[in-house]
PDB file of C-alpha atoms in Angstrom:
ATOM      1  CA  MET X 187       0.352  21.868  -0.794  1.00 62.00           C
ATOM      2  CA  SER X 188       2.126  19.173  -1.075  1.00 85.00           C
ATOM      3  CA  ARG X 189       1.539  16.970  -3.833  1.00 97.00           C
ATOM      4  CA  HIS X 190      -0.417  13.876  -3.192  1.00 98.00           C
ATOM      5  CA  ALA X 191       0.482   9.991  -4.327  1.00 98.00           C
ATOM      6  CA  PHE X 192      -2.367   7.136  -3.679  1.00 98.00           C
ATOM      7  CA  ILE X 193      -1.006   3.631  -4.185  1.00 98.00           C
ATOM      8  CA  LEU X 194      -2.720   0.667  -4.979  1.00 97.00           C
ATOM      9  CA  GLY X 195      -1.352  -2.453  -2.966  1.00 93.00           C
ATOM     10  CA  GLY X 196       0.100  -0.226  -0.116  1.00 92.00           C
ATOM     11  CA  THR X 197       0.267  -2.813   2.124  1.00 90.00           C
ATOM     12  CA  GLY X 198       2.424  -5.438   0.332  1.00 90.00           C
ATOM     13  CA  GLN X 199       5.904  -5.359  -0.244  1.00 90.00           C
ATOM     14  CA  VAL X 200       6.365  -2.872  -2.835  1.00 94.00           C
ATOM     15  CA  GLY X 201       3.839  -0.939  -1.804  1.00 95.00           C
ATOM     16  CA  ARG X 202       5.274   0.064   1.340  1.00 95.00           C
ATOM     17  CA  ALA X 203       8.691   0.802   0.120  1.00 95.00           C
ATOM     18  CA  VAL X 204       6.875   3.677  -2.332  1.00 97.00           C
ATOM     19  CA  ALA X 205       5.172   4.642   0.895  1.00 97.00           C
ATOM     20  CA  SER X 206       7.704   5.356   2.860  1.00 97.00           C
ATOM     21  CA  GLU X 207      10.174   6.640  -0.663  1.00 97.00           C
ATOM     22  CA  PHE X 208       7.011   9.407  -1.126  1.00 98.00           C
ATOM     23  CA  LEU X 209       6.707  10.158   2.870  1.00 98.00           C
ATOM     24  CA  SER X 210      10.571  10.974   3.160  1.00 97.00           C
ATOM     25  CA  ALA X 211      10.287  13.542  -0.039  1.00 97.00           C
ATOM     26  CA  ASN X 212       7.290  15.325   2.063  1.00 97.00           C
ATOM     27  CA  TRP X 213       4.142  13.752  -0.377  1.00 98.00           C
ATOM     28  CA  ARG X 214       0.604  13.405   1.561  1.00 97.00           C
ATOM     29  CA  VAL X 215       0.361   9.464   0.465  1.00 98.00           C
ATOM     30  CA  THR X 216      -3.024   7.269   0.619  1.00 97.00           C
ATOM     31  CA  ILE X 217      -2.735   3.385   0.815  1.00 97.00           C
ATOM     32  CA  SER X 218      -5.187   1.697  -0.344  1.00 96.00           C
ATOM     33  CA  HIS X 219      -5.659  -2.217  -0.009  1.00 94.00           C
ATOM     34  CA  ARG X 220      -8.037  -5.075   0.283  1.00 92.00           C
ATOM     35  CA  GLY X 221      -7.939  -5.749   4.093  1.00 90.00           C
ATOM     36  CA  GLY X 222      -6.054  -8.416   4.197  1.00 86.00           C
ATOM     37  CA  ARG X 223      -2.768  -7.283   5.990  1.00 81.00           C
ATOM     38  CA  PRO X 224      -2.687  -4.963   8.897  1.00 86.00           C
ATOM     39  CA  ALA X 225      -1.828  -1.129   7.805  1.00 88.00           C
ATOM     40  CA  PRO X 226       1.089  -0.554   8.296  1.00 91.00           C
ATOM     41  CA  GLU X 227       2.042   1.617  11.745  1.00 95.00           C
ATOM     42  CA  ASP X 228       5.176   2.863  10.487  1.00 95.00           C
ATOM     43  CA  LEU X 229       4.185   4.710   7.749  1.00 96.00           C
ATOM     44  CA  VAL X 230       0.650   5.860   9.814  1.00 96.00           C
ATOM     45  CA  GLU X 231       2.408   7.041  12.199  1.00 97.00           C
ATOM     46  CA  ARG X 232       4.628   8.840   9.135  1.00 97.00           C
ATOM     47  CA  GLY X 233       1.032  10.598   8.086  1.00 97.00           C
ATOM     48  CA  ALA X 234       0.119   8.029   5.639  1.00 98.00           C
ATOM     49  CA  MET X 235      -3.501   7.578   5.441  1.00 97.00           C
ATOM     50  CA  VAL X 236      -5.132   4.114   4.686  1.00 96.00           C
ATOM     51  CA  VAL X 237      -8.150   3.324   3.060  1.00 96.00           C
ATOM     52  CA  THR X 238      -9.550  -0.485   2.165  1.00 95.00           C
ATOM     53  CA  LEU X 239     -11.310  -1.104  -0.968  1.00 93.00           C
ATOM     54  CA  ASP X 240     -11.581  -3.885  -3.765  1.00 94.00           C
ATOM     55  CA  ARG X 241     -10.765  -2.551  -7.127  1.00 92.00           C
ATOM     56  CA  ASP X 242     -13.028  -4.956  -8.591  1.00 92.00           C
ATOM     57  CA  ASN X 243     -15.955  -3.563  -7.099  1.00 92.00           C
ATOM     58  CA  PRO X 244     -17.398  -1.458 -10.181  1.00 91.00           C
ATOM     59  CA  GLY X 245     -16.539   2.732  -9.226  1.00 92.00           C
ATOM     60  CA  GLN X 246     -15.355   1.690  -5.669  1.00 94.00           C
ATOM     61  CA  LEU X 247     -11.594   3.048  -6.952  1.00 95.00           C
ATOM     62  CA  SER X 248     -12.690   6.407  -8.306  1.00 95.00           C
ATOM     63  CA  ARG X 249     -14.905   6.897  -4.707  1.00 94.00           C
ATOM     64  CA  VAL X 250     -12.009   6.330  -2.485  1.00 95.00           C
ATOM     65  CA  LEU X 251      -9.201   8.590  -5.149  1.00 95.00           C
ATOM     66  CA  GLY X 252     -11.615  11.717  -5.000  1.00 91.00           C
ATOM     67  CA  THR X 253     -10.625  14.502  -6.607  1.00 92.00           C
ATOM     68  CA  GLY X 254      -7.490  12.524  -7.283  1.00 95.00           C
ATOM     69  CA  ALA X 255      -3.790  12.369  -6.692  1.00 98.00           C
ATOM     70  CA  ASP X 256      -0.741  13.903  -8.803  1.00 98.00           C
ATOM     71  CA  ALA X 257       0.574  10.137  -9.242  1.00 98.00           C
ATOM     72  CA  LEU X 258      -1.064   7.009  -8.968  1.00 98.00           C
ATOM     73  CA  VAL X 259       1.012   3.866  -8.149  1.00 98.00           C
ATOM     74  CA  ASP X 260      -0.158   0.770  -8.877  1.00 98.00           C
ATOM     75  CA  THR X 261       1.280  -2.583  -7.848  1.00 96.00           C
ATOM     76  CA  THR X 262      -1.839  -5.040  -8.345  1.00 95.00           C
ATOM     77  CA  ALA X 263      -2.649  -4.121 -11.879  1.00 96.00           C
ATOM     78  CA  TYR X 264      -2.622  -7.758 -13.821  1.00 94.00           C
ATOM     79  CA  GLU X 265      -4.667  -7.538 -16.584  1.00 95.00           C
ATOM     80  CA  ARG X 266      -5.884  -5.041 -19.513  1.00 97.00           C
ATOM     81  CA  ASN X 267      -9.343  -3.930 -17.639  1.00 96.00           C
ATOM     82  CA  HIS X 268      -7.348  -2.488 -14.834  1.00 97.00           C
ATOM     83  CA  GLY X 269      -5.528  -0.722 -17.560  1.00 97.00           C
ATOM     84  CA  SER X 270      -8.993   0.448 -18.434  1.00 97.00           C
ATOM     85  CA  GLN X 271      -9.862   1.630 -15.099  1.00 96.00           C
ATOM     86  CA  LEU X 272      -7.202   3.680 -14.871  1.00 97.00           C
ATOM     87  CA  ILE X 273      -7.521   5.139 -17.693  1.00 97.00           C
ATOM     88  CA  SER X 274     -11.224   6.070 -16.674  1.00 96.00           C
ATOM     89  CA  LEU X 275      -9.336   8.039 -13.829  1.00 97.00           C
ATOM     90  CA  GLN X 276      -6.911  10.146 -15.857  1.00 95.00           C
ATOM     91  CA  GLY X 277      -8.364  13.157 -15.807  1.00 95.00           C
ATOM     92  CA  SER X 278      -7.996  13.216 -11.800  1.00 96.00           C
ATOM     93  CA  VAL X 279      -4.255  11.702 -12.045  1.00 98.00           C
ATOM     94  CA  GLY X 280      -1.046  13.355 -12.756  1.00 98.00           C
ATOM     95  CA  SER X 281       0.674  10.338 -13.870  1.00 98.00           C
ATOM     96  CA  PHE X 282       0.473   6.831 -13.445  1.00 98.00           C
ATOM     97  CA  VAL X 283       3.302   4.139 -12.171  1.00 98.00           C
ATOM     98  CA  VAL X 284       2.163   0.618 -13.287  1.00 98.00           C
ATOM     99  CA  ILE X 285       4.438  -2.351 -11.721  1.00 97.00           C
ATOM    100  CA  SER X 286       4.129  -5.009 -14.306  1.00 96.00           C
ATOM    101  CA  SER X 287       6.877  -8.266 -14.494  1.00 94.00           C
ATOM    102  CA  ALA X 288      10.136  -9.122 -16.447  1.00 93.00           C
ATOM    103  CA  SER X 289       8.256 -12.368 -16.779  1.00 93.00           C
ATOM    104  CA  VAL X 290       6.892 -10.276 -19.717  1.00 96.00           C
ATOM    105  CA  TYR X 291      10.276 -10.943 -21.810  1.00 96.00           C
ATOM    106  CA  ARG X 292      10.453 -14.159 -24.189  1.00 95.00           C
ATOM    107  CA  ASP X 293      14.202 -14.923 -25.968  1.00 94.00           C
ATOM    108  CA  ASP X 294      14.428 -15.621 -29.083  1.00 93.00           C
ATOM    109  CA  LEU X 295      13.592 -19.193 -28.910  1.00 92.00           C
ATOM    110  CA  GLY X 296      10.453 -17.619 -27.517  1.00 90.00           C
ATOM    111  CA  ARG X 297      10.707 -18.832 -24.165  1.00 92.00           C
ATOM    112  CA  SER X 298       9.336 -16.575 -21.271  1.00 91.00           C
ATOM    113  CA  LEU X 299       9.356 -17.694 -17.592  1.00 89.00           C
ATOM    114  CA  ASP X 300       5.567 -18.697 -18.187  1.00 88.00           C
ATOM    115  CA  GLU X 301       6.307 -21.844 -19.457  1.00 85.00           C
ATOM    116  CA  ALA X 302      10.141 -22.186 -17.371  1.00 86.00           C
ATOM    117  CA  SER X 303       9.385 -25.702 -15.891  1.00 88.00           C
ATOM    118  CA  GLN X 304       8.037 -27.384 -19.067  1.00 89.00           C
ATOM    119  CA  HIS X 305      10.638 -25.686 -22.035  1.00 87.00           C
ATOM    120  CA  GLY X 306      13.723 -24.067 -19.990  1.00 90.00           C
ATOM    121  CA  PHE X 307      14.387 -21.119 -18.276  1.00 91.00           C
ATOM    122  CA  PRO X 308      14.702 -18.161 -21.067  1.00 93.00           C
ATOM    123  CA  GLU X 309      18.001 -16.708 -22.308  1.00 93.00           C
ATOM    124  CA  LEU X 310      17.816 -13.233 -21.870  1.00 92.00           C
ATOM    125  CA  ARG X 311      20.459 -10.208 -22.251  1.00 87.00           C
ATOM    126  CA  ASP X 312      21.890  -8.866 -19.239  1.00 87.00           C
ATOM    127  CA  PRO X 313      20.555  -5.924 -19.030  1.00 91.00           C
ATOM    128  CA  ILE X 314      17.560  -6.306 -20.516  1.00 91.00           C
ATOM    129  CA  PRO X 315      16.815  -3.589 -22.621  1.00 91.00           C
ATOM    130  CA  GLU X 316      13.358  -1.931 -22.237  1.00 87.00           C
ATOM    131  CA  THR X 317      13.060  -2.822 -25.896  1.00 92.00           C
ATOM    132  CA  HIS X 318      13.493  -6.053 -25.595  1.00 94.00           C
ATOM    133  CA  ALA X 319      10.716  -8.394 -26.940  1.00 96.00           C
ATOM    134  CA  THR X 320       8.137  -9.888 -25.131  1.00 96.00           C
ATOM    135  CA  VAL X 321       5.380 -12.039 -25.272  1.00 96.00           C
ATOM    136  CA  ASP X 322       1.909 -11.390 -27.225  1.00 96.00           C
ATOM    137  CA  PRO X 323      -0.413  -9.690 -25.098  1.00 97.00           C
ATOM    138  CA  GLY X 324      -3.725 -11.791 -24.624  1.00 96.00           C
ATOM    139  CA  PRO X 325      -5.793 -13.628 -21.472  1.00 95.00           C
ATOM    140  CA  THR X 326      -3.902 -16.907 -21.194  1.00 94.00           C
ATOM    141  CA  THR X 327      -1.058 -16.682 -18.976  1.00 94.00           C
ATOM    142  CA  TYR X 328       0.275 -13.708 -16.090  1.00 94.00           C
ATOM    143  CA  SER X 329       2.789 -12.410 -18.437  1.00 95.00           C
ATOM    144  CA  THR X 330       0.007 -12.552 -21.586  1.00 96.00           C
ATOM    145  CA  ARG X 331      -1.891 -10.592 -19.459  1.00 97.00           C
ATOM    146  CA  LYS X 332       0.310  -8.224 -17.869  1.00 97.00           C
ATOM    147  CA  VAL X 333       2.008  -7.026 -22.246  1.00 97.00           C
ATOM    148  CA  ALA X 334      -2.090  -6.644 -22.779  1.00 98.00           C
ATOM    149  CA  LEU X 335      -2.092  -3.916 -19.337  1.00 98.00           C
ATOM    150  CA  GLU X 336       1.067  -2.566 -20.615  1.00 98.00           C
ATOM    151  CA  ARG X 337       0.135  -2.234 -23.987  1.00 98.00           C
ATOM    152  CA  HIS X 338      -3.252  -0.530 -23.555  1.00 98.00           C
ATOM    153  CA  LEU X 339      -1.915   1.913 -20.846  1.00 98.00           C
ATOM    154  CA  LEU X 340       0.627   2.903 -23.465  1.00 97.00           C
ATOM    155  CA  ASP X 341      -1.406   3.153 -26.504  1.00 98.00           C
ATOM    156  CA  ASP X 342      -4.402   4.679 -25.064  1.00 98.00           C
ATOM    157  CA  ALA X 343      -3.733   6.521 -21.993  1.00 98.00           C
ATOM    158  CA  THR X 344      -3.821  10.574 -21.976  1.00 97.00           C
ATOM    159  CA  THR X 345      -2.178  10.515 -18.961  1.00 97.00           C
ATOM    160  CA  PRO X 346       1.487  10.113 -18.348  1.00 98.00           C
ATOM    161  CA  VAL X 347       2.682   6.307 -18.021  1.00 98.00           C
ATOM    162  CA  THR X 348       5.433   4.881 -16.400  1.00 98.00           C
ATOM    163  CA  ILE X 349       5.654   0.526 -16.608  1.00 97.00           C
ATOM    164  CA  LEU X 350       8.344  -0.709 -13.704  1.00 96.00           C
ATOM    165  CA  ARG X 351       9.169  -4.491 -14.999  1.00 95.00           C
ATOM    166  CA  PRO X 352      11.325  -5.587 -11.578  1.00 92.00           C
ATOM    167  CA  CYS X 353      12.090  -9.675 -11.710  1.00 85.00           C
ATOM    168  CA  ALA X 354      12.674 -11.606  -8.529  1.00 79.00           C
ATOM    169  CA  ILE X 355      11.384  -8.681  -5.455  1.00 79.00           C
ATOM    170  CA  HIS X 356      13.194  -9.654  -2.649  1.00 74.00           C
ATOM    171  CA  GLY X 357      13.739  -7.506   0.708  1.00 74.00           C
ATOM    172  CA  PRO X 358      11.562  -6.334   4.366  1.00 75.00           C
ATOM    173  CA  ASN X 359       7.401  -7.317   3.780  1.00 74.00           C
ATOM    174  CA  SER X 360       7.444  -9.955   1.467  1.00 72.00           C
ATOM    175  CA  ARG X 361       5.179 -12.954   1.385  1.00 71.00           C
ATOM    176  CA  HIS X 362       7.411 -15.137  -0.362  1.00 69.00           C
ATOM    177  CA  PRO X 363      11.092 -14.625   0.135  1.00 64.00           C
ATOM    178  CA  ARG X 364      13.209 -15.535  -2.475  1.00 57.00           C
ATOM    179  CA  GLU X 365      16.369 -16.009  -0.885  1.00 50.00           C
TER     180      GLU X 365
END
């Protein structure tokens, strides 16, 4: 039997690309979305299943996930409670891959992308090592919420977790072209 990937945010730019790669590797793929975009016909034609759900509706993700998945890719996790939601599913998921953001990094002066318009852009090494300092976790900004999510998953999940921190993503299916 083929492996199963479940993608939260599967109709967005990152989710579509991830789904395509899994399908190319002969995985069964379930794409979930809130219903704001049409189902990606090209992926459905290749065998992807599409489900509509609102992760913030209590219990809905668990019900839709059903018997589980070998990999759950979350492109829409933004805060600590999303990490708690994933941890509650870990008995039925082989591993988590969570998309975070390079905005979590700060420079030696404490500047991050959150306040770049007020204090200037942070000066970060290139490439940025995984061990580079981040902003403190908390509920205040996009970046502090992402760090709270990351730390909760890395500290408390018993299922393998991979955190990816992309920067300015561009390409097909972007709602916000950057280039």
